[in-house]
Amino acid sequence: MTTYGYARVSTRDQDLATQDAELMVAGCAKVFKEKASGAKTDRPELAKVIRRLESGDVLVVTRLDRLARSTRDLLNVLDEISKRGAGFRSLKDNWADTTTPHGKLMLTVLGGLAEFERSLIAARTGEGRKRAQERGVRFGRPRKLTAHQRDEALQRMAAGETQADIARLLNVSPPTISRLAAASPFVPAAAGL
């Protein structure tokens, strides 16, 4: 069982020495340090220490904000740590300690709240989409052809023109005309044109 530390500062002008000293006093065998924004998901030293973790190891930070900027990011990192069978501990946030039953409970509650928040966002988004559809808002890519152009294309197909000629005339791809023909049961032998 090895204890690793992770220290991070956001700017090059900030100093890692205080965090490094606190982590060494806490018994960390090695401290991984980097100067990078917490908002960045690409943090090479964090990725390196997580890859090194084995079952029974513990990753220690001085404060939670050194590890992650958002609840979602924190939960993703903690999930990756737990998948490796390792624990996590924050020196200044005593409740954030997966090596104790109380810490596991608090982080489980935090995870549940984040999941609840995602569910609420999904429900609100779905309701908003439904209201927009009721108002006539159309989702997806805009149509390539106007209603008049679609009618003209169907009339030309019914008159025997080829789909390729109609596509060139309307400045669209042949598959656009093909889909229009497939969607129209009123064009005789539309599939063969």
PDB file of C-alpha atoms in Angstrom:
ATOM      1  CA  MET A   1       0.000   0.000   0.000  1.00  0.00           C
ATOM      2  CA  THR A   2       1.554   3.236  -1.206  1.00  0.00           C
ATOM      3  CA  THR A   3       0.371   6.774  -0.572  1.00  0.00           C
ATOM      4  CA  TYR A   4       0.822   9.179  -3.471  1.00  0.00           C
ATOM      5  CA  GLY A   5       0.293  12.913  -3.424  1.00  0.00           C
ATOM      6  CA  TYR A   6      -1.007  15.186  -6.144  1.00  0.00           C
ATOM      7  CA  ALA A   7      -0.257  18.916  -6.063  1.00  0.00           C
ATOM      8  CA  ARG A   8      -1.499  21.433  -8.596  1.00  0.00           C
ATOM      9  CA  VAL A   9      -1.410  25.190  -9.035  1.00  0.00           C
ATOM     10  CA  SER A  10      -3.242  27.082 -11.766  1.00  0.00           C
ATOM     11  CA  THR A  11      -0.597  29.527 -12.918  1.00  0.00           C
ATOM     12  CA  ARG A  12       3.131  29.472 -13.409  1.00  0.00           C
ATOM     13  CA  ASP A  13       3.549  32.266 -10.846  1.00  0.00           C
ATOM     14  CA  GLN A  14       2.091  30.152  -8.037  1.00  0.00           C
ATOM     15  CA  ASP A  15       4.310  27.891  -5.943  1.00  0.00           C
ATOM     16  CA  LEU A  16       3.857  24.178  -5.299  1.00  0.00           C
ATOM     17  CA  ALA A  17       6.174  24.123  -2.268  1.00  0.00           C
ATOM     18  CA  THR A  18       3.440  24.485   0.390  1.00  0.00           C
ATOM     19  CA  GLN A  19       1.330  21.669  -1.038  1.00  0.00           C
ATOM     20  CA  ASP A  20       4.408  19.504  -1.539  1.00  0.00           C
ATOM     21  CA  ALA A  21       5.461  19.965   2.096  1.00  0.00           C
ATOM     22  CA  GLU A  22       1.965  19.195   3.437  1.00  0.00           C
ATOM     23  CA  LEU A  23       1.734  16.044   1.315  1.00  0.00           C
ATOM     24  CA  MET A  24       5.172  14.831   2.408  1.00  0.00           C
ATOM     25  CA  VAL A  25       4.216  15.382   6.095  1.00  0.00           C
ATOM     26  CA  ALA A  26       1.038  13.364   5.405  1.00  0.00           C
ATOM     27  CA  GLY A  27       3.256  10.423   4.464  1.00  0.00           C
ATOM     28  CA  CYS A  28       3.204  10.491   0.669  1.00  0.00           C
ATOM     29  CA  ALA A  29       5.960   8.388  -0.869  1.00  0.00           C
ATOM     30  CA  LYS A  30       5.918  10.487  -4.048  1.00  0.00           C
ATOM     31  CA  VAL A  31       4.176  13.741  -4.968  1.00  0.00           C
ATOM     32  CA  PHE A  32       3.093  14.333  -8.561  1.00  0.00           C
ATOM     33  CA  LYS A  33       3.115  18.062  -9.304  1.00  0.00           C
ATOM     34  CA  GLU A  34       1.826  20.187 -12.147  1.00  0.00           C
ATOM     35  CA  LYS A  35       1.050  23.751 -13.087  1.00  0.00           C
ATOM     36  CA  ALA A  36      -2.210  23.592 -15.028  1.00  0.00           C
ATOM     37  CA  SER A  37      -5.711  24.959 -14.782  1.00  0.00           C
ATOM     38  CA  GLY A  38      -8.129  22.735 -12.887  1.00  0.00           C
ATOM     39  CA  ALA A  39     -10.654  23.366 -15.654  1.00  0.00           C
ATOM     40  CA  LYS A  40      -8.418  21.488 -18.106  1.00  0.00           C
ATOM     41  CA  THR A  41      -9.224  17.810 -18.369  1.00  0.00           C
ATOM     42  CA  ASP A  42      -5.815  17.060 -19.871  1.00  0.00           C
ATOM     43  CA  ARG A  43      -3.561  17.007 -16.820  1.00  0.00           C
ATOM     44  CA  PRO A  44      -0.650  14.659 -17.577  1.00  0.00           C
ATOM     45  CA  GLU A  45       0.641  14.330 -14.003  1.00  0.00           C
ATOM     46  CA  LEU A  46      -2.827  13.482 -12.667  1.00  0.00           C
ATOM     47  CA  ALA A  47      -3.232  10.877 -15.396  1.00  0.00           C
ATOM     48  CA  LYS A  48       0.226   9.486 -14.552  1.00  0.00           C
ATOM     49  CA  VAL A  49      -0.506   9.086 -10.829  1.00  0.00           C
ATOM     50  CA  ILE A  50      -3.897   7.498 -11.499  1.00  0.00           C
ATOM     51  CA  ARG A  51      -2.302   4.999 -13.905  1.00  0.00           C
ATOM     52  CA  ARG A  52       0.241   4.124 -11.194  1.00  0.00           C
ATOM     53  CA  LEU A  53      -2.408   3.413  -8.525  1.00  0.00           C
ATOM     54  CA  GLU A  54      -2.889  -0.206  -7.485  1.00  0.00           C
ATOM     55  CA  SER A  55      -5.285  -1.881  -5.114  1.00  0.00           C
ATOM     56  CA  GLY A  56      -4.812  -0.539  -1.594  1.00  0.00           C
ATOM     57  CA  ASP A  57      -2.929   2.616  -2.647  1.00  0.00           C
ATOM     58  CA  VAL A  58      -4.198   6.054  -1.613  1.00  0.00           C
ATOM     59  CA  LEU A  59      -4.117   9.316  -3.554  1.00  0.00           C
ATOM     60  CA  VAL A  60      -3.890  12.387  -1.309  1.00  0.00           C
ATOM     61  CA  VAL A  61      -4.475  16.065  -2.145  1.00  0.00           C
ATOM     62  CA  THR A  62      -4.318  19.073   0.140  1.00  0.00           C
ATOM     63  CA  ARG A  63      -7.773  20.354  -0.915  1.00  0.00           C
ATOM     64  CA  LEU A  64     -10.462  19.100  -3.299  1.00  0.00           C
ATOM     65  CA  ASP A  65     -10.102  22.094  -5.592  1.00  0.00           C
ATOM     66  CA  ARG A  66      -6.559  20.916  -6.368  1.00  0.00           C
ATOM     67  CA  LEU A  67      -8.053  17.767  -7.912  1.00  0.00           C
ATOM     68  CA  ALA A  68     -11.148  19.050  -9.720  1.00  0.00           C
ATOM     69  CA  ARG A  69     -13.088  22.223 -10.487  1.00  0.00           C
ATOM     70  CA  SER A  70     -16.564  20.704 -10.834  1.00  0.00           C
ATOM     71  CA  THR A  71     -18.550  18.018  -9.079  1.00  0.00           C
ATOM     72  CA  ARG A  72     -18.774  16.045 -12.325  1.00  0.00           C
ATOM     73  CA  ASP A  73     -14.998  16.164 -12.821  1.00  0.00           C
ATOM     74  CA  LEU A  74     -14.417  15.165  -9.187  1.00  0.00           C
ATOM     75  CA  LEU A  75     -16.760  12.197  -9.479  1.00  0.00           C
ATOM     76  CA  ASN A  76     -15.116  11.078 -12.729  1.00  0.00           C
ATOM     77  CA  VAL A  77     -11.652  11.178 -11.137  1.00  0.00           C
ATOM     78  CA  LEU A  78     -12.861   9.392  -7.989  1.00  0.00           C
ATOM     79  CA  ASP A  79     -14.550   6.742 -10.118  1.00  0.00           C
ATOM     80  CA  GLU A  80     -11.285   6.103 -11.966  1.00  0.00           C
ATOM     81  CA  ILE A  81      -9.420   5.847  -8.647  1.00  0.00           C
ATOM     82  CA  SER A  82     -11.963   3.397  -7.199  1.00  0.00           C
ATOM     83  CA  LYS A  83     -11.860   1.249 -10.372  1.00  0.00           C
ATOM     84  CA  ARG A  84      -8.185   0.679  -9.578  1.00  0.00           C
ATOM     85  CA  GLY A  85      -9.043  -0.416  -6.045  1.00  0.00           C
ATOM     86  CA  ALA A  86      -7.355   2.637  -4.562  1.00  0.00           C
ATOM     87  CA  GLY A  87      -8.576   5.188  -2.032  1.00  0.00           C
ATOM     88  CA  PHE A  88      -8.677   8.959  -1.995  1.00  0.00           C
ATOM     89  CA  ARG A  89      -8.144  11.485   0.785  1.00  0.00           C
ATOM     90  CA  SER A  90      -8.188  15.272   1.025  1.00  0.00           C
ATOM     91  CA  LEU A  91      -6.194  16.737   3.912  1.00  0.00           C
ATOM     92  CA  LYS A  92      -8.304  19.865   4.431  1.00  0.00           C
ATOM     93  CA  ASP A  93     -11.689  18.345   3.517  1.00  0.00           C
ATOM     94  CA  ASN A  94     -11.961  15.574   6.113  1.00  0.00           C
ATOM     95  CA  TRP A  95     -15.281  14.332   4.758  1.00  0.00           C
ATOM     96  CA  ALA A  96     -13.622  13.508   1.413  1.00  0.00           C
ATOM     97  CA  ASP A  97     -11.831  10.324   2.442  1.00  0.00           C
ATOM     98  CA  THR A  98     -12.785   7.104   0.684  1.00  0.00           C
ATOM     99  CA  THR A  99     -10.600   5.138   3.085  1.00  0.00           C
ATOM    100  CA  THR A 100     -13.233   5.587   5.835  1.00  0.00           C
ATOM    101  CA  PRO A 101     -16.901   4.537   5.887  1.00  0.00           C
ATOM    102  CA  HIS A 102     -18.024   8.133   6.586  1.00  0.00           C
ATOM    103  CA  GLY A 103     -16.029   9.475   3.666  1.00  0.00           C
ATOM    104  CA  LYS A 104     -17.441   6.814   1.340  1.00  0.00           C
ATOM    105  CA  LEU A 105     -20.946   7.763   2.483  1.00  0.00           C
ATOM    106  CA  MET A 106     -20.383  11.477   1.841  1.00  0.00           C
ATOM    107  CA  LEU A 107     -18.972  10.880  -1.628  1.00  0.00           C
ATOM    108  CA  THR A 108     -21.828   8.477  -2.426  1.00  0.00           C
ATOM    109  CA  VAL A 109     -24.323  11.171  -1.411  1.00  0.00           C
ATOM    110  CA  LEU A 110     -22.416  13.693  -3.524  1.00  0.00           C
ATOM    111  CA  GLY A 111     -22.547  11.297  -6.479  1.00  0.00           C
ATOM    112  CA  GLY A 112     -26.279  10.791  -5.942  1.00  0.00           C
ATOM    113  CA  LEU A 113     -26.866  14.541  -5.925  1.00  0.00           C
ATOM    114  CA  ALA A 114     -24.893  14.941  -9.145  1.00  0.00           C
ATOM    115  CA  GLU A 115     -26.930  12.154 -10.779  1.00  0.00           C
ATOM    116  CA  PHE A 116     -30.153  13.791  -9.549  1.00  0.00           C
ATOM    117  CA  GLU A 117     -29.004  17.100 -11.042  1.00  0.00           C
ATOM    118  CA  ARG A 118     -28.290  15.407 -14.407  1.00  0.00           C
ATOM    119  CA  SER A 119     -31.791  13.859 -14.334  1.00  0.00           C
ATOM    120  CA  LEU A 120     -33.380  17.251 -13.661  1.00  0.00           C
ATOM    121  CA  ILE A 121     -31.435  18.829 -16.509  1.00  0.00           C
ATOM    122  CA  ALA A 122     -32.483  16.026 -18.871  1.00  0.00           C
ATOM    123  CA  ALA A 123     -36.139  16.401 -17.830  1.00  0.00           C
ATOM    124  CA  ARG A 124     -36.067  20.183 -18.296  1.00  0.00           C
ATOM    125  CA  THR A 125     -34.386  19.804 -21.676  1.00  0.00           C
ATOM    126  CA  GLY A 126     -37.008  17.263 -22.773  1.00  0.00           C
ATOM    127  CA  GLU A 127     -39.849  19.520 -21.636  1.00  0.00           C
ATOM    128  CA  GLY A 128     -38.300  22.470 -23.466  1.00  0.00           C
ATOM    129  CA  ARG A 129     -37.983  20.439 -26.675  1.00  0.00           C
ATOM    130  CA  LYS A 130     -41.604  19.317 -26.396  1.00  0.00           C
ATOM    131  CA  ARG A 131     -42.831  22.904 -25.915  1.00  0.00           C
ATOM    132  CA  ALA A 132     -40.735  24.045 -28.864  1.00  0.00           C
ATOM    133  CA  GLN A 133     -42.153  21.286 -31.080  1.00  0.00           C
ATOM    134  CA  GLU A 134     -45.682  22.293 -30.057  1.00  0.00           C
ATOM    135  CA  ARG A 135     -44.835  25.845 -31.193  1.00  0.00           C
ATOM    136  CA  GLY A 136     -43.758  24.439 -34.567  1.00  0.00           C
ATOM    137  CA  VAL A 137     -40.000  24.542 -34.091  1.00  0.00           C
ATOM    138  CA  ARG A 138     -38.368  21.932 -36.299  1.00  0.00           C
ATOM    139  CA  PHE A 139     -35.226  20.216 -35.007  1.00  0.00           C
ATOM    140  CA  GLY A 140     -32.389  18.837 -37.066  1.00  0.00           C
ATOM    141  CA  ARG A 141     -30.754  20.009 -40.234  1.00  0.00           C
ATOM    142  CA  PRO A 142     -32.617  22.533 -42.382  1.00  0.00           C
ATOM    143  CA  ARG A 143     -34.285  21.115 -45.482  1.00  0.00           C
ATOM    144  CA  LYS A 144     -32.322  21.404 -48.723  1.00  0.00           C
ATOM    145  CA  LEU A 145     -35.450  22.031 -50.788  1.00  0.00           C
ATOM    146  CA  THR A 146     -38.350  24.385 -50.244  1.00  0.00           C
ATOM    147  CA  ALA A 147     -41.905  23.027 -50.423  1.00  0.00           C
ATOM    148  CA  HIS A 148     -42.204  24.422 -53.958  1.00  0.00           C
ATOM    149  CA  GLN A 149     -38.945  22.730 -55.041  1.00  0.00           C
ATOM    150  CA  ARG A 150     -40.084  19.409 -53.546  1.00  0.00           C
ATOM    151  CA  ASP A 151     -43.376  19.603 -55.434  1.00  0.00           C
ATOM    152  CA  GLU A 152     -41.550  20.464 -58.653  1.00  0.00           C
ATOM    153  CA  ALA A 153     -39.131  17.554 -58.192  1.00  0.00           C
ATOM    154  CA  LEU A 154     -42.018  15.109 -57.614  1.00  0.00           C
ATOM    155  CA  GLN A 155     -43.841  16.426 -60.711  1.00  0.00           C
ATOM    156  CA  ARG A 156     -40.696  16.058 -62.821  1.00  0.00           C
ATOM    157  CA  MET A 157     -40.170  12.478 -61.554  1.00  0.00           C
ATOM    158  CA  ALA A 158     -43.800  11.671 -62.376  1.00  0.00           C
ATOM    159  CA  ALA A 159     -43.198  13.091 -65.869  1.00  0.00           C
ATOM    160  CA  GLY A 160     -40.262  10.686 -66.322  1.00  0.00           C
ATOM    161  CA  GLU A 161     -37.186  12.843 -65.719  1.00  0.00           C
ATOM    162  CA  THR A 162     -34.263  11.070 -64.038  1.00  0.00           C
ATOM    163  CA  GLN A 163     -33.373  11.778 -60.438  1.00  0.00           C
ATOM    164  CA  ALA A 164     -29.850  12.788 -61.484  1.00  0.00           C
ATOM    165  CA  ASP A 165     -31.185  15.444 -63.898  1.00  0.00           C
ATOM    166  CA  ILE A 166     -33.587  16.797 -61.272  1.00  0.00           C
ATOM    167  CA  ALA A 167     -30.775  16.915 -58.688  1.00  0.00           C
ATOM    168  CA  ARG A 168     -28.562  18.917 -61.089  1.00  0.00           C
ATOM    169  CA  LEU A 169     -31.430  21.291 -61.861  1.00  0.00           C
ATOM    170  CA  LEU A 170     -32.127  21.962 -58.158  1.00  0.00           C
ATOM    171  CA  ASN A 171     -28.436  22.003 -57.183  1.00  0.00           C
ATOM    172  CA  VAL A 172     -28.693  19.157 -54.648  1.00  0.00           C
ATOM    173  CA  SER A 173     -27.184  15.696 -54.467  1.00  0.00           C
ATOM    174  CA  PRO A 174     -28.943  12.749 -56.138  1.00  0.00           C
ATOM    175  CA  PRO A 175     -29.549  11.037 -52.755  1.00  0.00           C
ATOM    176  CA  THR A 176     -31.632  14.086 -51.708  1.00  0.00           C
ATOM    177  CA  ILE A 177     -33.951  13.464 -54.665  1.00  0.00           C
ATOM    178  CA  SER A 178     -33.870   9.718 -54.017  1.00  0.00           C
ATOM    179  CA  ARG A 179     -35.046  10.225 -50.419  1.00  0.00           C
ATOM    180  CA  LEU A 180     -37.787  12.539 -51.670  1.00  0.00           C
ATOM    181  CA  ALA A 181     -38.949   9.870 -54.120  1.00  0.00           C
ATOM    182  CA  ALA A 182     -38.853   7.127 -51.473  1.00  0.00           C
ATOM    183  CA  ALA A 183     -40.972   9.258 -49.127  1.00  0.00           C
ATOM    184  CA  SER A 184     -43.631   9.897 -51.786  1.00  0.00           C
ATOM    185  CA  PRO A 185     -46.042   7.023 -52.498  1.00  0.00           C
ATOM    186  CA  PHE A 186     -47.676   9.153 -55.207  1.00  0.00           C
ATOM    187  CA  VAL A 187     -44.786   9.014 -57.685  1.00  0.00           C
ATOM    188  CA  PRO A 188     -45.360   6.051 -59.979  1.00  0.00           C
ATOM    189  CA  ALA A 189     -42.304   3.800 -60.169  1.00  0.00           C
ATOM    190  CA  ALA A 190     -40.331   6.406 -58.187  1.00  0.00           C
ATOM    191  CA  ALA A 191     -37.874   3.811 -56.966  1.00  0.00           C
ATOM    192  CA  GLY A 192     -36.852   2.948 -60.531  1.00  0.00           C
ATOM    193  CA  LEU A 193     -36.230   6.550 -61.621  1.00  0.00           C
TER     194      LEU A 193
END
